[in-house]
Coordinates of C-alpha atoms in Angstrom, one line a residue:
M22 CA -22.8 -0.3 21.5
D23 CA -25.0 -3.2 20.3
G24 CA -23.8 -6.2 18.2
D25 CA -25.5 -5.1 14.9
R26 CA -23.9 -1.7 14.9
L27 CA -20.5 -3.3 15.7
R28 CA -20.9 -5.6 12.7
A29 CA -21.5 -2.7 10.4
R30 CA -18.1 -1.2 11.3
P31 CA -15.0 -2.9 10.0
L32 CA -11.9 -3.4 12.1
L33 CA -8.8 -1.5 11.1
G34 CA -7.1 -4.8 10.2
E35 CA -10.0 -5.9 8.0
A36 CA -10.0 -2.5 6.2
V37 CA -6.3 -2.4 5.6
R38 CA -6.2 -6.0 4.4
A39 CA -9.1 -5.4 2.0
H40 CA -8.3 -1.9 0.8
G41 CA -4.6 -1.2 1.5
P42 CA -2.8 1.6 3.4
L43 CA -4.7 4.6 4.7
P44 CA -3.8 8.1 3.5
E45 CA -2.2 10.7 5.7
R46 CA -5.4 12.5 6.8
S47 CA -7.0 9.2 7.7
L48 CA -3.8 8.3 9.7
R49 CA -4.0 11.6 11.6
V50 CA -7.7 11.1 12.5
L51 CA -7.0 7.5 13.5
G52 CA -4.0 8.2 15.6
G53 CA -5.5 11.2 17.2
A54 CA -8.6 9.4 18.3
V55 CA -6.8 6.3 19.6
A56 CA -4.3 8.5 21.4
R57 CA -7.0 10.5 23.1
A58 CA -8.7 7.3 24.2
L59 CA -5.4 6.1 25.6
A60 CA -4.8 9.4 27.4
S61 CA -8.1 8.9 29.2
V62 CA -7.2 5.3 30.1
H63 CA -3.8 6.4 31.4
E64 CA -5.4 9.3 33.4
A65 CA -7.5 6.6 35.1
G66 CA -4.3 4.8 36.1
L67 CA -4.8 1.9 33.6
V68 CA -2.8 0.5 30.7
H69 CA -4.7 -1.1 27.7
R70 CA -1.9 -3.5 26.9
D71 CA -3.3 -4.7 23.6
V72 CA -3.6 -1.8 21.1
K73 CA -3.7 -3.5 17.7
P74 CA -5.6 -3.4 14.4
G75 CA -8.1 -5.9 15.6
N76 CA -9.1 -3.7 18.5
V77 CA -9.9 -0.5 16.5
L78 CA -13.3 -0.1 14.8
L79 CA -13.7 2.3 11.9
A80 CA -16.9 4.3 11.7
V81 CA -18.0 7.3 9.6
D82 CA -17.7 9.6 12.7
G83 CA -14.3 8.4 13.7
P84 CA -12.4 5.3 15.0
R85 CA -13.2 3.5 18.3
L86 CA -10.7 1.7 20.6
I87 CA -12.2 -1.5 22.0
D88 CA -11.5 -4.6 24.1
F89 CA -10.1 -3.7 27.4
G90 CA -10.0 -7.3 28.5
I91 CA -6.4 -7.3 29.6
A92 CA -6.2 -3.7 30.7
R93 CA -4.6 -3.4 34.2
V94 CA -3.4 -0.8 36.6
A95 CA 0.1 0.4 35.6
G96 CA 2.7 -1.9 37.2
E97 CA 0.1 -4.6 38.2
T98 CA 1.3 -8.1 37.5
G99 CA -1.9 -10.1 38.3
L100 CA -2.2 -11.4 34.8
T101 CA 1.5 -12.1 34.3
S102 CA 4.5 -14.0 35.6
A103 CA 8.1 -13.4 34.9
D104 CA 8.0 -15.5 31.7
M105 CA 4.5 -14.6 30.4
V106 CA 4.1 -12.3 27.4
V107 CA 0.6 -10.6 27.4
G108 CA -0.6 -8.9 24.2
T109 CA -0.3 -9.4 20.5
P110 CA 3.2 -10.1 19.1
G111 CA 4.1 -7.6 16.4
F112 CA 2.2 -4.8 18.3
L113 CA 3.9 -5.2 21.7
A114 CA 6.4 -2.8 23.3
P115 CA 9.9 -4.2 24.0
E116 CA 9.2 -4.4 27.7
Q117 CA 6.1 -6.5 27.0
A118 CA 8.0 -8.7 24.5
A119 CA 10.7 -9.3 27.1
A120 CA 8.1 -10.0 29.8
R121 CA 9.5 -7.2 32.0
T122 CA 6.2 -6.8 33.8
A123 CA 7.3 -4.2 36.3
G124 CA 8.2 -1.9 33.4
I125 CA 4.9 -2.1 31.6
G126 CA 3.1 1.3 31.8
P127 CA 1.4 3.9 29.6
A128 CA 4.5 4.1 27.4
A129 CA 3.9 0.5 26.3
D130 CA 0.5 1.6 24.9
V131 CA 2.2 4.4 23.0
F132 CA 4.7 2.0 21.4
S133 CA 1.8 -0.2 20.3
L134 CA 0.1 2.9 18.9
G135 CA 3.2 3.6 16.9
C136 CA 3.0 0.0 15.5
L137 CA -0.6 0.6 14.7
L138 CA 0.1 3.8 12.8
A139 CA 2.9 2.1 10.9
Y140 CA 0.7 -0.8 10.0
A141 CA -2.1 1.5 8.8
A142 CA 0.3 3.5 6.7
T143 CA 2.1 0.6 5.0
A144 CA -0.3 -2.4 5.3
R145 CA 2.4 -4.4 7.1
P146 CA 3.5 -4.7 10.7
P147 CA 6.7 -2.7 11.4
F148 CA 8.5 -5.8 12.8
G149 CA 7.4 -8.1 10.1
T150 CA 5.6 -11.4 10.3
G151 CA 6.6 -15.0 11.1
T152 CA 7.1 -17.1 14.2
L153 CA 6.4 -15.9 17.7
D154 CA 10.0 -16.0 18.8
A155 CA 11.1 -14.1 15.7
L156 CA 8.6 -11.3 16.3
L157 CA 9.5 -10.9 19.9
Y158 CA 13.2 -10.9 19.1
R159 CA 12.8 -8.2 16.4
T160 CA 10.7 -6.1 18.7
V161 CA 13.4 -6.0 21.4
H162 CA 16.5 -5.8 19.2
D163 CA 15.7 -4.6 15.6
E164 CA 14.7 -1.3 14.2
P165 CA 11.2 -1.0 12.7
D166 CA 10.5 -1.1 9.0
L167 CA 8.9 2.3 8.3
A168 CA 9.3 2.5 4.6
G169 CA 6.0 4.0 3.3
V170 CA 5.0 6.0 6.3
P171 CA 4.2 9.6 5.2
E172 CA 7.2 11.9 5.7
P173 CA 5.3 14.4 7.9
L174 CA 4.4 11.6 10.3
L175 CA 7.7 9.7 10.3
P176 CA 9.4 11.6 13.3
L177 CA 6.4 11.0 15.6
V178 CA 6.0 7.4 14.7
R179 CA 9.8 6.8 15.2
Q180 CA 9.6 8.5 18.6
C181 CA 6.6 6.3 19.6
L182 CA 8.7 3.2 18.7
A183 CA 11.7 4.2 20.8
K184 CA 13.1 1.1 22.6
D185 CA 13.4 3.1 25.9
P186 CA 10.0 3.9 27.3
A187 CA 11.4 7.2 28.7
D188 CA 12.1 8.4 25.1
R189 CA 8.4 8.0 24.0
P190 CA 5.9 10.8 24.0
S191 CA 2.8 10.5 26.2
A192 CA -0.5 9.6 24.6
A193 CA -1.8 13.1 25.1
E194 CA 1.2 14.6 23.3
V195 CA 0.7 12.2 20.4
A196 CA -2.9 13.4 20.1
D197 CA -1.8 17.1 20.2
R198 CA 0.8 16.5 17.5
L199 CA -1.6 14.7 15.2
T200 CA -4.2 17.4 15.7
A201 CA -6.7 16.0 13.2
D202 CA -10.4 16.0 14.3
V203 CA -13.4 14.7 12.5
D204 CA -16.9 16.1 12.4
A205 CA -19.6 13.8 13.8
G206 CA -21.4 12.1 10.9
S207 CA -18.7 12.9 8.3
A208 CA -17.2 10.2 6.2
D209 CA -14.5 12.4 4.7
W210 CA -11.8 11.0 7.0
L211 CA -12.0 7.5 5.4
P212 CA -11.1 6.4 1.9
A213 CA -14.1 5.7 -0.3
P214 CA -13.6 1.9 -0.5
V215 CA -13.8 1.7 3.3
V216 CA -16.9 3.9 3.4
R217 CA -18.5 1.6 0.8
T218 CA -17.8 -1.4 3.1
I219 CA -19.6 0.3 6.0
A220 CA -22.5 1.3 3.7
E221 CA -22.8 -2.2 2.3
R222 CA -22.8 -3.8 5.8
S223 CA -25.3 -1.3 7.0
A224 CA -27.5 -2.1 4.0
R225 CA -27.3 -5.8 4.5
M226 CA -28.4 -5.3 8.1
L227 CA -31.6 -3.7 6.8
A228 CA -32.4 -6.9 4.9
L229 CA -33.7 -8.6 8.0
P230 CA -34.8 -12.2 7.9
D231 CA -38.4 -13.1 8.5
I232 CA -39.1 -13.1 12.3
D233 CA -41.3 -15.7 13.7
P234 CA -44.4 -14.3 15.4
T235 CA -44.1 -14.3 19.2
E236 CA -46.5 -16.9 20.6
P237 CA -48.4 -16.2 23.8
G238 CA -46.5 -17.3 26.8
A239 CA -43.1 -17.5 25.0
R240 CA -40.3 -17.3 27.5
S241 CA -38.2 -14.1 27.5
E242 CA -35.0 -16.1 27.5
D243 CA -35.8 -17.8 24.2
R244 CA -32.8 -17.2 22.0
R245 CA -31.8 -17.2 18.3
G246 CA -28.0 -17.2 18.0
P247 CA -26.0 -15.0 20.4
F248 CA -28.9 -12.5 20.9
G249 CA -32.3 -13.1 22.4
R250 CA -35.3 -12.4 20.1
R251 CA -36.1 -9.3 22.1
R252 CA -32.5 -8.1 21.9
F253 CA -32.4 -8.7 18.2
L254 CA -35.5 -6.5 17.6
L255 CA -34.0 -3.7 19.6
S256 CA -30.7 -3.9 17.9
A257 CA -32.4 -4.0 14.6
G258 CA -33.9 -0.6 15.4
G259 CA -30.4 0.6 16.1
A260 CA -29.4 -0.8 12.7
V261 CA -32.1 1.3 11.0
L262 CA -30.6 4.4 12.6
A263 CA -27.1 3.5 11.6
A264 CA -28.2 2.7 8.0
G265 CA -30.2 5.9 7.8
G266 CA -26.9 7.7 8.4
A267 CA -25.3 5.5 5.8
A268 CA -27.9 6.3 3.1
G269 CA -26.1 9.4 2.1
I270 CA -22.8 7.5 1.9
W271 CA -24.4 4.9 -0.3
A272 CA -25.8 7.5 -2.6
R273 CA -22.4 9.2 -2.7
Y274 CA -20.1 6.2 -3.3
G275 CA -22.6 3.7 -4.8
R276 CA -22.3 -0.1 -4.9
S277 CA -19.1 -1.0 -6.6
G278 CA -19.5 -3.2 -9.7
A279 CA -23.3 -3.0 -9.8
G280 CA -23.5 -2.4 -13.5
G281 CA -22.5 -4.4 -16.5
G282 CA -24.0 -7.2 -18.4
A283 CA -26.5 -7.4 -21.2
K284 CA -30.0 -5.8 -21.1
T285 CA -33.2 -7.6 -21.9
G286 CA -35.9 -6.0 -23.9
S287 CA -37.7 -4.9 -20.7
G288 CA -34.5 -3.1 -19.5
A289 CA -33.6 -5.7 -16.8
R290 CA -30.0 -6.9 -17.0
E291 CA -29.6 -10.5 -18.1
R292 CA -27.3 -12.3 -15.7
R293 CA -24.0 -13.8 -17.0
W294 CA -22.4 -17.0 -15.6
V295 CA -18.8 -16.3 -15.0
I296 CA -15.8 -18.2 -13.5
G297 CA -13.0 -16.0 -12.4
V298 CA -9.3 -16.7 -12.5
H299 CA -7.0 -14.8 -10.2
A300 CA -3.4 -15.5 -11.4
D301 CA 0.1 -14.2 -11.7
L302 CA 0.3 -13.9 -15.5
T303 CA 3.1 -11.4 -15.9
G304 CA 5.2 -11.7 -12.7
P305 CA 7.6 -14.1 -11.1
A306 CA 5.2 -17.1 -11.1
R307 CA 3.8 -16.4 -14.6
A308 CA 4.6 -19.9 -15.8
V309 CA 2.4 -21.4 -13.0
G310 CA -0.3 -18.8 -13.5
R311 CA -0.5 -19.2 -17.2
A312 CA -0.8 -23.0 -16.9
Q313 CA -3.7 -22.6 -14.5
E314 CA -5.4 -20.0 -16.7
Q315 CA -5.2 -22.4 -19.7
G316 CA -6.5 -25.4 -17.6
A317 CA -9.4 -23.2 -16.5
R318 CA -10.1 -22.0 -20.0
L319 CA -10.1 -25.6 -21.4
A320 CA -12.7 -26.6 -18.7
V321 CA -15.0 -23.7 -19.6
E322 CA -14.7 -24.3 -23.3
L323 CA -15.4 -28.0 -23.0
F324 CA -18.5 -27.2 -20.8
N325 CA -19.7 -24.7 -23.4
A326 CA -19.3 -27.4 -26.2
R327 CA -22.0 -29.5 -24.6
P328 CA -25.5 -29.4 -26.2
R329 CA -27.8 -26.7 -24.7
S330 CA -30.9 -28.9 -24.8
G331 CA -31.9 -32.5 -25.2
G332 CA -32.2 -35.6 -23.0
S333 CA -28.5 -36.0 -22.4
S334 CA -27.2 -35.7 -18.8
R335 CA -24.3 -33.9 -20.3
K336 CA -26.3 -30.9 -21.5
R337 CA -25.4 -27.5 -20.2
P338 CA -28.0 -25.3 -18.4
F339 CA -26.1 -22.1 -19.2
T340 CA -23.1 -20.7 -21.1
L341 CA -20.0 -19.9 -19.1
E342 CA -17.5 -17.0 -19.4
L343 CA -14.0 -16.9 -18.0
K344 CA -12.8 -13.6 -16.5
V345 CA -9.1 -13.4 -15.7
S346 CA -7.5 -10.9 -13.3
D347 CA -3.6 -10.6 -13.2
D348 CA -2.0 -9.6 -9.9
Q349 CA 1.5 -9.7 -11.5
G350 CA 2.7 -11.7 -8.4
D351 CA 2.7 -8.5 -6.4
P352 CA 0.9 -8.5 -3.0
S353 CA 0.3 -4.7 -3.3
K354 CA -1.7 -5.4 -6.5
A355 CA -3.5 -8.4 -5.3
L356 CA -6.4 -6.5 -3.7
A357 CA -7.1 -4.7 -6.9
A358 CA -7.0 -8.0 -8.8
A359 CA -9.5 -9.5 -6.3
R360 CA -11.8 -6.5 -6.4
A361 CA -12.0 -6.8 -10.2
L362 CA -13.7 -10.1 -9.6
T363 CA -15.6 -9.6 -6.4
T364 CA -17.3 -6.4 -7.7
D365 CA -18.6 -8.2 -10.8
P366 CA -21.9 -9.6 -9.5
D367 CA -21.9 -12.3 -12.2
V368 CA -18.7 -14.0 -11.0
L369 CA -19.8 -17.2 -9.4
A370 CA -16.4 -18.5 -8.1
V371 CA -12.7 -17.9 -8.5
L372 CA -9.7 -20.2 -9.2
G373 CA -6.5 -18.8 -7.6
P374 CA -4.6 -17.0 -6.4
T375 CA -1.3 -18.4 -7.8
S376 CA 1.1 -17.4 -5.1
D377 CA 1.3 -17.3 -1.3
Y378 CA 1.6 -13.6 -0.4
P379 CA -0.7 -12.1 -3.1
G380 CA -3.2 -14.8 -1.9
Q381 CA -2.8 -13.7 1.7
A382 CA -3.4 -10.1 0.7
A383 CA -6.4 -10.9 -1.5
M384 CA -8.3 -13.3 0.8
P385 CA -10.0 -10.6 3.0
A386 CA -11.6 -9.1 -0.1
Y387 CA -12.9 -12.5 -1.2
D388 CA -14.1 -13.4 2.2
E389 CA -15.9 -10.1 2.7
A390 CA -17.7 -10.7 -0.7
R391 CA -18.5 -14.3 0.3
M392 CA -16.7 -15.3 -2.9
P393 CA -15.9 -19.0 -3.2
V394 CA -12.2 -19.4 -4.0
A395 CA -10.1 -22.5 -4.7
T396 CA -6.3 -22.4 -5.1
V397 CA -4.2 -25.2 -6.5
S398 CA -0.8 -23.6 -5.7
A399 CA -0.9 -21.2 -2.7
G400 CA 0.1 -23.3 0.3
L401 CA 0.8 -20.7 2.9
N402 CA -0.7 -21.8 6.2
L403 CA -1.7 -18.2 7.0
L404 CA -3.8 -18.1 3.9
A405 CA -6.6 -19.7 5.8
A406 CA -5.9 -17.9 9.1
G407 CA -8.9 -16.5 10.9
D408 CA -12.6 -17.1 10.3
L409 CA -12.5 -17.5 6.6
R410 CA -15.7 -19.0 5.1
T411 CA -15.0 -19.1 1.4
L412 CA -11.6 -20.7 0.7
V413 CA -10.8 -24.3 -0.2
R414 CA -7.3 -25.3 -1.0
A415 CA -6.7 -28.1 -3.4
I416 CA -3.2 -28.6 -2.1
P417 CA -1.7 -29.3 1.3
S418 CA -0.5 -26.4 3.4
H419 CA 3.3 -25.9 3.5
P420 CA 3.7 -27.5 7.0
K421 CA 1.9 -30.6 5.7
A422 CA 3.9 -30.6 2.5
G423 CA 7.0 -30.5 4.8
N424 CA 5.7 -33.7 6.5
W425 CA 5.8 -35.6 3.2
I426 CA 9.3 -34.3 2.4
G427 CA 10.4 -35.6 5.8
F428 CA 8.7 -38.9 5.2
H429 CA 10.4 -39.1 1.8
V430 CA 14.0 -38.9 3.2
L431 CA 13.1 -41.4 5.9
H432 CA 12.0 -43.8 3.2
Q433 CA 15.4 -43.3 1.6
G434 CA 17.0 -44.8 4.7
S435 CA 17.9 -41.7 6.6
T436 CA 18.2 -41.8 10.4
R437 CA 19.8 -38.4 11.0
P438 CA 18.6 -35.8 8.4
G439 CA 19.8 -32.2 8.4
L440 CA 17.1 -29.6 8.0
V441 CA 17.9 -26.0 6.9
H442 CA 15.5 -23.2 7.5
D443 CA 16.5 -20.6 4.9
R444 CA 15.1 -17.2 6.1
T445 CA 15.1 -15.6 2.6
D446 CA 11.4 -16.4 2.7
D447 CA 11.1 -16.7 6.4
V448 CA 7.5 -17.9 6.7
Y449 CA 7.7 -20.4 3.9
G450 CA 11.0 -21.8 5.2
W451 CA 9.7 -22.0 8.8
Q452 CA 6.5 -23.8 7.7
Y453 CA 8.3 -26.4 5.6
M454 CA 11.0 -27.0 8.2
G455 CA 8.3 -27.4 11.0
G456 CA 6.5 -30.0 8.9
A457 CA 9.7 -31.9 8.1
D458 CA 10.8 -31.8 11.7
W459 CA 7.5 -33.3 12.9
A460 CA 7.8 -36.1 10.4
V461 CA 11.3 -37.0 11.4
R462 CA 10.5 -36.9 15.1
Y463 CA 7.5 -39.0 14.5
E464 CA 9.9 -41.8 13.5
N465 CA 13.0 -40.9 15.5
A466 CA 12.8 -39.3 19.0
A467 CA 16.4 -38.0 18.6
G468 CA 15.2 -35.8 15.7
P469 CA 17.1 -34.1 12.9
Y470 CA 20.0 -31.7 13.1
H471 CA 18.7 -28.1 12.4
R472 CA 20.3 -25.0 11.0
V473 CA 18.6 -21.6 10.6
V474 CA 20.4 -19.6 7.9
P475 CA 19.9 -15.8 7.8
A476 CA 18.6 -14.2 4.7
G477 CA 21.4 -13.1 2.4
T478 CA 23.8 -15.9 3.4
T479 CA 26.0 -17.0 0.5
D480 CA 28.6 -19.1 2.3
Y481 CA 26.8 -22.4 2.3
R482 CA 30.1 -24.3 2.4
T483 CA 30.4 -23.4 6.1
V484 CA 26.8 -24.4 6.8
I485 CA 27.2 -27.8 5.0
R486 CA 30.6 -28.5 6.7
D487 CA 28.9 -28.0 10.1
M488 CA 26.0 -30.2 9.3
L489 CA 28.3 -33.0 8.0
D490 CA 30.4 -32.7 11.1
H491 CA 27.2 -33.4 13.1
G492 CA 26.7 -36.6 11.2
I493 CA 23.7 -35.9 8.9
D494 CA 23.0 -38.6 6.4
A495 CA 20.3 -36.7 4.4
Y496 CA 19.7 -33.0 3.6
V497 CA 16.3 -31.2 3.4
H498 CA 16.4 -27.6 2.2
C499 CA 13.4 -25.5 3.4
G500 CA 13.9 -22.4 1.3
V501 CA 14.1 -20.7 -2.1
T502 CA 15.8 -21.6 -5.3
E503 CA 18.8 -19.3 -4.9
T504 CA 19.9 -20.9 -1.6
A505 CA 19.0 -24.4 -2.7
V506 CA 21.5 -23.9 -5.6
L507 CA 24.2 -22.8 -3.1
A508 CA 23.5 -25.8 -0.9
A509 CA 23.5 -28.2 -3.8
R510 CA 26.9 -26.9 -4.9
A511 CA 28.3 -27.1 -1.4
L512 CA 27.1 -30.7 -0.9
H513 CA 28.4 -31.7 -4.3
E514 CA 31.9 -30.3 -3.5
A515 CA 31.9 -32.2 -0.2
G516 CA 31.1 -35.4 -2.0
F517 CA 27.8 -35.9 -0.2
T518 CA 25.6 -38.4 -2.0
G519 CA 22.9 -39.1 0.6
P520 CA 19.2 -38.1 0.0
R521 CA 18.7 -34.5 -0.7
A522 CA 15.2 -32.9 -1.0
T523 CA 13.4 -29.6 -1.2
G524 CA 9.9 -28.3 -1.8
Q525 CA 7.4 -26.3 -3.8
Q526 CA 9.3 -23.0 -4.3
V527 CA 12.1 -24.7 -6.1
F528 CA 9.7 -26.8 -8.2
D529 CA 7.7 -23.7 -9.2
D530 CA 10.8 -21.6 -10.0
Q531 CA 12.1 -24.0 -12.6
R532 CA 15.7 -22.7 -12.4
F533 CA 17.3 -25.2 -10.0
V534 CA 18.6 -27.7 -12.5
R535 CA 19.9 -25.1 -14.9
E536 CA 21.7 -23.1 -12.2
A537 CA 23.0 -26.0 -10.0
G538 CA 24.1 -28.1 -13.0
A539 CA 25.7 -31.4 -12.1
A540 CA 25.2 -30.6 -8.4
A541 CA 21.4 -30.9 -8.9
E542 CA 21.7 -34.6 -9.9
G543 CA 19.8 -36.9 -7.5
W544 CA 17.8 -34.2 -5.7
A545 CA 14.2 -34.9 -4.9
I546 CA 11.7 -32.0 -5.3
G547 CA 8.2 -32.1 -3.7
A548 CA 5.3 -30.3 -5.4
P549 CA 1.5 -30.2 -5.1
A550 CA 1.1 -30.9 -8.9
A551 CA 1.3 -34.4 -10.4
D552 CA 2.5 -35.1 -13.9
P553 CA -0.5 -35.6 -16.3
A554 CA 1.7 -37.7 -18.6
A555 CA 2.1 -40.3 -15.8
L556 CA -1.6 -40.6 -15.0
P557 CA -3.9 -42.8 -17.0
S558 CA -6.9 -40.9 -15.7
A559 CA -5.5 -37.7 -17.4
A560 CA -5.3 -39.2 -20.9
A561 CA -8.4 -37.4 -22.2
F562 CA -7.3 -34.1 -20.6
R563 CA -3.8 -34.4 -22.1
T564 CA -5.3 -34.9 -25.6
A565 CA -7.8 -32.0 -25.3
Y566 CA -5.1 -29.7 -23.9
T567 CA -2.6 -30.5 -26.6
Q568 CA -5.1 -30.0 -29.3
R569 CA -6.2 -26.7 -27.9
F570 CA -2.9 -25.1 -26.9
G571 CA -0.4 -27.0 -29.2
A572 CA 1.8 -28.3 -26.3
A573 CA 1.6 -30.8 -23.5
P574 CA 0.1 -29.5 -20.3
A575 CA 2.4 -27.7 -18.0
P576 CA 2.4 -28.4 -14.2
Y577 CA -0.8 -27.2 -12.4
A578 CA -2.8 -27.1 -15.7
G579 CA -4.5 -30.4 -14.8
E580 CA -5.3 -29.4 -11.2
A581 CA -6.8 -26.1 -12.4
F582 CA -8.8 -28.0 -15.0
D583 CA -10.2 -30.3 -12.3
V584 CA -11.0 -27.6 -9.8
V585 CA -12.8 -25.5 -12.4
N586 CA -14.8 -28.5 -13.4
L587 CA -15.6 -29.1 -9.7
M588 CA -16.9 -25.5 -9.5
I589 CA -18.9 -25.9 -12.7
G590 CA -20.5 -29.1 -11.3
V591 CA -21.5 -27.5 -8.0
V592 CA -23.0 -24.4 -9.8
A593 CA -24.8 -26.5 -12.4
A594 CA -26.3 -28.8 -9.7
A595 CA -27.6 -25.9 -7.7
A596 CA -29.0 -24.2 -10.8
A597 CA -30.8 -27.5 -11.8
A598 CA -32.4 -27.7 -8.3
G599 CA -33.5 -24.1 -8.0
P600 CA -32.5 -20.5 -8.8
R601 CA -29.0 -19.2 -9.5
P602 CA -26.9 -20.1 -6.4
E603 CA -25.6 -17.3 -4.2
R604 CA -21.8 -17.1 -3.6
A605 CA -22.0 -18.2 0.0
Q606 CA -24.1 -21.2 -1.0
T607 CA -21.5 -22.2 -3.6
A608 CA -18.7 -21.8 -1.1
R609 CA -20.4 -24.2 1.3
A610 CA -21.0 -26.7 -1.5
L611 CA -17.4 -26.6 -2.6
L612 CA -16.2 -27.4 0.9
A613 CA -18.6 -30.4 1.1
A614 CA -18.0 -31.7 -2.5
E615 CA -16.3 -34.9 -3.6
Y616 CA -15.0 -35.1 -7.1
K617 CA -12.9 -37.4 -9.2
G618 CA -11.1 -35.6 -12.0
A619 CA -8.2 -36.1 -14.5
M620 CA -5.6 -35.7 -11.8
G621 CA -7.3 -37.7 -9.0
A622 CA -9.9 -37.4 -6.3
Y623 CA -10.8 -34.2 -4.4
S624 CA -12.4 -33.7 -1.1
F625 CA -11.7 -31.2 1.6
D626 CA -11.1 -31.2 5.3
K627 CA -13.8 -29.0 6.9
S628 CA -11.5 -27.7 9.6
T629 CA -8.4 -26.9 7.6
R630 CA -10.2 -26.3 4.3
E631 CA -7.4 -28.2 2.5
V632 CA -7.5 -31.3 0.3
N633 CA -7.7 -34.6 2.1
G634 CA -4.9 -37.1 1.5
V635 CA -1.3 -36.6 0.6
G636 CA -1.4 -34.1 -2.2
T637 CA 2.4 -33.9 -2.5
Y638 CA 4.2 -35.5 -5.4
M639 CA 7.9 -36.2 -5.8
Y640 CA 10.2 -35.4 -8.7
V641 CA 13.8 -36.5 -9.0
V642 CA 16.6 -34.9 -11.0
K643 CA 18.0 -37.5 -13.4
G644 CA 20.2 -36.9 -16.4
G645 CA 19.8 -33.2 -16.0
R646 CA 16.0 -33.4 -16.2
V647 CA 13.2 -33.3 -13.5
R648 CA 11.4 -36.6 -13.7
Y649 CA 8.1 -37.6 -12.0
A650 CA 8.5 -40.2 -9.3
G651 CA 5.0 -40.5 -8.0
A652 CA 3.1 -39.6 -4.9
A653 CA 5.0 -38.9 -1.7
P654 CA 4.9 -41.6 1.0
L655 CA 1.8 -41.6 3.2
G656 CA 4.0 -41.9 6.4
P657 CA 7.3 -43.0 7.8
P658 CA 8.6 -46.5 7.0
G659 CA 6.6 -49.3 8.5
T660 CA 3.4 -47.3 9.1
K661 CA 0.1 -48.6 7.6
G662 CA -0.3 -47.5 4.1
A663 CA 3.2 -46.2 3.7

């Protein structure tokens, strides 16, 4: 199969992230085809060992199992040692997760197939997400989360996921029990949005770039990218064949979002200039989302207030619109919110999303559409995982924010801080704790004292008593508001007055001071949003915001105002130099941009795609109020610039 045809076919993981779970018929076709492929592998005496969503291609005539790079003869240990885990955590059999190499056989692939089907049915791995050790532990010891798997398929999936290999069906039996076949060339087995993705990719392949004429005597090994010129022309012919088969699909399902917009007198649609906002406006983070929407709206309105013509450098070359899409803070609704923006061809760039997990769910759709996206509040490290080309993050990731929290307690004189990883939000807590741990060890080789607290724990008195018995002189809570309140009360009851600090989730939630009461006094809270009232550079923004909305700007409104102004500047500069910029062009320009706004200066690290500099600001609870204390320390005490 040549490279171009491969690129026209999305991976199962891409499709599920972009479009959500597959329906039952699709699951039957998927599972049946993969099971038949595995049965053939097993008949040859081999084990695939890495059945996962990234190794299954979706095509109109059925799925394809790919990548046999770590396949081995059953029982062979040439790739492994007693302590080596081979495969992808979250889709491994227990015998693989426990590195029991002698027990890895065809049944391990069947377990992975069960994980694959559960993922495709629910859009989440059956053993969750998080750290490597957590995934391996859950695979060996915990039951899978199968909520959402269609009832008719549930018994088979459960049997595939049996802990004992002897209790699992064979791959051939799985194929027989699923029994769904697909006619060659039929797209009926796939949901319409996935078919559209295949059709769009096939059509893009037809838009071939100009090919330089071959000069006499040119060497056959002359190459352009990963394919030689000769190989490219041949595979382009293959693309024409594939796209020819996709033409009917294109006609059937159409290009989503192709319509809309005003019509000119000649019938051609007049292009609009639109900035999108993807926010939680009605869910748990609605206060943050609404502040960002208002900051973005103010930026657009001030731009539109500029003169349309004249000699001023402040004139506007076009009129902007703002299009807002609410994901309600629900990851299952984030894709639809993103699609509302990506399928509008006039949306130039998007501010958002507001929150971590809706952002993670939405990013594949934005990246597939090459939509430039900038967030000022989603710090999940996994948000930028993979080969994303369109995201910039105007805040530090959670691990880096954890660094600054760790540096903060060191600057308060701590030499033995206690760090709690609250597993209520396991990924967030782990990332903050890892960052804080690194900062403390940077200064003190002995390191902090750690506690990992299971989700649902309410007895923080015992946790705090243990930490105090181990001599902590500061406390860092890497977790959510509910548990931070429990920790604050337990520390207060114990008479602990040393430095106490926590991070963004507690800041964004805004319930900590009210629910912890007197126990909140003296706590430091890190956040990626500065206080506009404390920044001289934000004076004009504060005035304009207050006049427009009748109140002082809430946290994150200023950062949203700045980032939308940055987007507007990038788009306006491109439009002044040539035609309307393409989305991919704008995404590259955002990553390379430098901008000084109301809340400070912005530039982005090209490898991490996050803001350069500290980007974390400290607030302290005093007199029952959260008060701004300034930027977090640049490093531990005594380092240059601290």
